[in-house]
Amino acid sequence: MADHAFPKPSRNIVHRLLNLRNHFSVARLSDRVLLMGLGVVCVYWVFESILFWLTAEEGTFLGAFFNPGYNELLSRLLVLCFFMIFGSQVGHILRQRQALNEALAGSEEKHRTIIANIEDGYFEIDIYGKLTAFNDAFRNITGYAAEQLALQDYGRLLTPAETERVFGAFQNVRRTGRAIKDLGFVIVRHDGARRWVETSISPITSADGNLRGYRGILRDVTRRRQADALKQEKMAAEAASRSKSEFLANMSHEIRTPLNAIIGLVELLLASQLSQEQREDLKVVQSAAYALLSVINDILDFSKIEAGRLELERSPFNLRDFLGEALKILAVRAHEKRLELAYRVAPDVPDRLVGDHHRFRQVLLNLIGNAVKFTDAGEIVVFAQCESLADDRLVLHVAVRDTGAGIPTGKQVMIFEAFSQADGSTSRRYGGTGLGLAVSAQLVNLMGGRIWVKSTLGEGSVFHFTMAFDVDSSQPEDHHLPADIDLSRMQALVVDDNATNLKILCEMLSSWKITAKAATSAEEGRELIDQLRQQGETIDLALIDSDLDQEGALALIRHLHRQAGEGARITLMLTTTTAKTADRFQREGIANVVTKPVRPSDLLDAVIKALSEENMPMATWREIKSTDARTTLPPLDILVAEDTPFNQKYIRRLLDNWRCRTTVVANGRLAIEAWSHKRFDLILMDVQMPEMDGLSATARIRDLEREKGGGHIPIIAMTAHAMKGDRERCLDAGMDDYVPKPIASASLHKAIARLLPSMVGADPMRLPVADGGETALDDELAGLMAAFNNDGAFFKDVAGMFLSDYPPMLETLAQAIARQDGDLLRRTAHALKGMARNFQIEDAAATALQIEQMGGQGHIDAAAGLTQRLSDELARFEGRLKQMMARAPG
Ligand code: ADP
């Protein structure tokens, strides 16, 4: 390669012109050979003619020329043919050579073009290491001008440290004759900068096989090398962080195990007989252990998430109840600070969701816990609404609003980072690790959402987060009232001094079409009652906040009893702190108590209660209540066939109150199945049901009875059809009686009494309830006294302890469920079981045993429903126990 740099593509045209000229010249040469052949033939022809004329005895030159003899003509033609064949053969060979030359020139041109245009550098060096050819890319990589590179020593591009290695590679190629690839080294550019390159080296040999030099392709790989180095650094850092997180995760786990043992044992000790002082000390130990546990849990979660070891679970849950239960866990703390705690779920949010509700609760409790911690007065309200809902995928938007200290604008992002708090002094005042929000942010992220805060210093904060859940649309939503329940004639009074709570309660009632009248104080409530009375309107249900100022609630209840007519049923809304002093309300004839924050299901229970006492005069009701309302029916076995959850709940409650044993099934087919397997005293049969309606089911039961040769189970129809002829249709189908929906307790009672007069007595309201109740209570007391060695004082002591100890233990159960702490659940349930057995409360003891077993087996979620049942059972016993304490001797 004479020029060191390669010719530019524009030179091609000249080349092609030259080729064209060559082509023509070759063509002429082959023609010339032909012409020459012809010329030689002509000369030969003349020469032969002269020779013939000189040697022949007669004839002339012209005669021999134009008119040769046969032999002469033949020899001349042979010479002509020979020359023509020779000429054309020479022309063919010349044309082939020309084509070969052209192909060679074309391929060389192609190579030149490729090499000149590739992004990688191309170089050739001779055996002395001098650069003999290179392309533009090579110049760019090395940073030299073409004239500087020409015949430059290749070694000048190398660093001293690598020169030997690189030339060693050239020697290798020389020795073995084999090319090498991807030789990596650093070159020093003209400007002194260093670049990482990789090159191939292959030998250039001459036609005789001798080595003439080397050629190679040089690639600049500096960027890739830098990226690789960064990646390696990152991987090393990640590995270090992962092992740190794994260590933290393991360590927190190790700490948690003994801590759980401490908490469980303290729990057990607290359930035993202790002096007041010991009890106080143990409670301090207990709260310190819980505080430590929550820090450890945060660290564990944080490190688990960091180490990528946290796995999300999927299980179904009911949003509204879930929120209510989660809030109740923190209600104690909030109410101790006299903070109002409430929640509102927008009506369009589906209730049955599927997702990791433990992690959801963790985020929620952390935000509400912070809100309680940083708020000294006012309220904390949790709002839940749809961010988006499509194809059974819900993105839920939850906001936790407080009226607390607020967070300065500059700190509102940083608080979501690990170990950061809004400010040092606040942290000293309130304590905390600064991990809660970091964990929450990571969990929210993991669950397909985001978290953010809006806050004004001194006014309060709103923490928002979103989370994605699946919607379980296979189950019907039961927070809506079924269509056949008409509550539009009900009127409710809601008295609460917290405006937000008032609004939420009224909204819930209105969503069930109940007319809700709101009052923000006892005085306002009293005015409203008077006003309604003057207008001749009744109040069916009164929801009264027990925390109204200055004995306001008590005065209002008394006023309501005096003024609002017989129909009003009062549900008292207690805070966890006023629950301890609920006794003073007992005497006032309260129909129901619920604790705040009030769940929709609590409110529905209150409505059911108000309905179930419907038409019963207040005086009678109070009389029954003061003895024992549950003895108004003998313990009948009743089968209820009803498909809507609301009605199932309502009827079960009604029958439970009458001490009946209730079996509920959801359709006619199941009713037949249940009836054929068990003996019942009575069937309550809904008329409209899926799969098999009440009329067909009754007809089938009657057929089966006939086939069996006798028997007749009383069946009472329940129907919302107020149409004329309904009663007849029911009776025709084989039913014995009929009660319209919504079911009034008195009419159901009457229907049962009519059908089972021998069992119930003619007038249900005149049953010897008081006697029956008193006798039952006396029997129970006698049994207990025997167990307590007839030592009345001992009985009262232990009973007093039971009354003060069991509510916090129920709270511990709830906390254990919230924290997924099976061990704590098992131990606490075990202690409760023992206490229940002491007082021979067999149903509660059986429930506690089930919870204990679930704790042991780790089925913690399933224990939530049972905990509620246990709480109900113990609450029911509490009333009886107090009466027994009053009657016990000593
Ligand atoms: P911790 O509460 O353990 O300190 P968090 O990560 O839960 O840790 O909270 C970090 C910081 O954010 C808190 O220390 C506090 O300064 C601030 N903060 C969180 N929630 C609130 C709130 N509701 N009101 C005011 N400040 C808050």
PDB file of N, CA and C in Angstrom, residues 4 18 166 170 201 227 274 296 342 556 571 575 630 683 716 777 827:
ATOM      1  N   HIS A   4      -0.364   5.695   2.742  1.00  0.00           N
ATOM      2  CA  HIS A   4      -0.614   5.053   4.036  1.00  0.00           C
ATOM      3  C   HIS A   4      -2.074   5.103   4.395  1.00  0.00           C
ATOM      4  N   LEU A  18     -10.501   3.851 -16.406  1.00  0.00           N
ATOM      5  CA  LEU A  18      -9.293   3.141 -16.832  1.00  0.00           C
ATOM      6  C   LEU A  18      -9.629   1.716 -17.267  1.00  0.00           C
ATOM      7  N   VAL A 166       2.136  -6.770  24.344  1.00  0.00           N
ATOM      8  CA  VAL A 166       1.478  -6.620  23.049  1.00  0.00           C
ATOM      9  C   VAL A 166       2.380  -7.138  21.923  1.00  0.00           C
ATOM     10  N   PHE A 170       2.238 -10.245  18.907  1.00  0.00           N
ATOM     11  CA  PHE A 170       2.608 -10.221  17.477  1.00  0.00           C
ATOM     12  C   PHE A 170       3.570 -11.376  17.162  1.00  0.00           C
ATOM     13  N   ILE A 201      -5.214  -9.607  15.592  1.00  0.00           N
ATOM     14  CA  ILE A 201      -3.964  -9.537  14.813  1.00  0.00           C
ATOM     15  C   ILE A 201      -3.921 -10.744  13.884  1.00  0.00           C
ATOM     16  N   ALA A 227     -18.363   0.901  32.207  1.00  0.00           N
ATOM     17  CA  ALA A 227     -19.664   0.407  32.671  1.00  0.00           C
ATOM     18  C   ALA A 227     -19.489  -0.887  33.461  1.00  0.00           C
ATOM     19  N   LEU A 274     -52.309 -11.327  91.934  1.00  0.00           N
ATOM     20  CA  LEU A 274     -51.134 -10.494  92.227  1.00  0.00           C
ATOM     21  C   LEU A 274     -51.552  -9.337  93.120  1.00  0.00           C
ATOM     22  N   ILE A 296     -38.201  -3.809  67.150  1.00  0.00           N
ATOM     23  CA  ILE A 296     -37.580  -4.987  66.527  1.00  0.00           C
ATOM     24  C   ILE A 296     -38.359  -5.377  65.264  1.00  0.00           C
ATOM     25  N   ALA A 342     -62.162   8.009  63.828  1.00  0.00           N
ATOM     26  CA  ALA A 342     -63.299   7.577  63.002  1.00  0.00           C
ATOM     27  C   ALA A 342     -62.797   7.170  61.626  1.00  0.00           C
ATOM     28  N   LEU A 556     -79.322  13.204  78.753  1.00  0.00           N
ATOM     29  CA  LEU A 556     -80.025  13.085  77.473  1.00  0.00           C
ATOM     30  C   LEU A 556     -80.804  11.774  77.408  1.00  0.00           C
ATOM     31  N   THR A 571     -78.727   3.278  71.523  1.00  0.00           N
ATOM     32  CA  THR A 571     -77.423   2.637  71.412  1.00  0.00           C
ATOM     33  C   THR A 571     -76.397   3.649  71.868  1.00  0.00           C
ATOM     34  N   THR A 575     -66.368   5.150  74.190  1.00  0.00           N
ATOM     35  CA  THR A 575     -64.957   5.111  73.820  1.00  0.00           C
ATOM     36  C   THR A 575     -64.344   4.031  74.699  1.00  0.00           C
ATOM     37  N   ARG A 630     -83.479 -13.456  77.328  1.00  0.00           N
ATOM     38  CA  ARG A 630     -83.271 -14.652  76.521  1.00  0.00           C
ATOM     39  C   ARG A 630     -84.150 -15.829  76.925  1.00  0.00           C
ATOM     40  N   ILE A 683     -89.351 -24.664  61.401  1.00  0.00           N
ATOM     41  CA  ILE A 683     -88.542 -24.101  60.299  1.00  0.00           C
ATOM     42  C   ILE A 683     -89.069 -22.706  59.975  1.00  0.00           C
ATOM     43  N   ILE A 716     -92.888 -21.750  59.214  1.00  0.00           N
ATOM     44  CA  ILE A 716     -93.406 -20.381  59.139  1.00  0.00           C
ATOM     45  C   ILE A 716     -92.745 -19.706  57.937  1.00  0.00           C
ATOM     46  N   LEU A 777     -80.329 -18.096  87.178  1.00  0.00           N
ATOM     47  CA  LEU A 777     -79.191 -17.382  87.753  1.00  0.00           C
ATOM     48  C   LEU A 777     -78.804 -17.998  89.102  1.00  0.00           C
ATOM     49  N   ARG A 827     -50.870 -18.259  74.121  1.00  0.00           N
ATOM     50  CA  ARG A 827     -50.728 -18.132  75.578  1.00  0.00           C
ATOM     51  C   ARG A 827     -51.893 -17.363  76.181  1.00  0.00           C
TER      52      ARG A 827
END
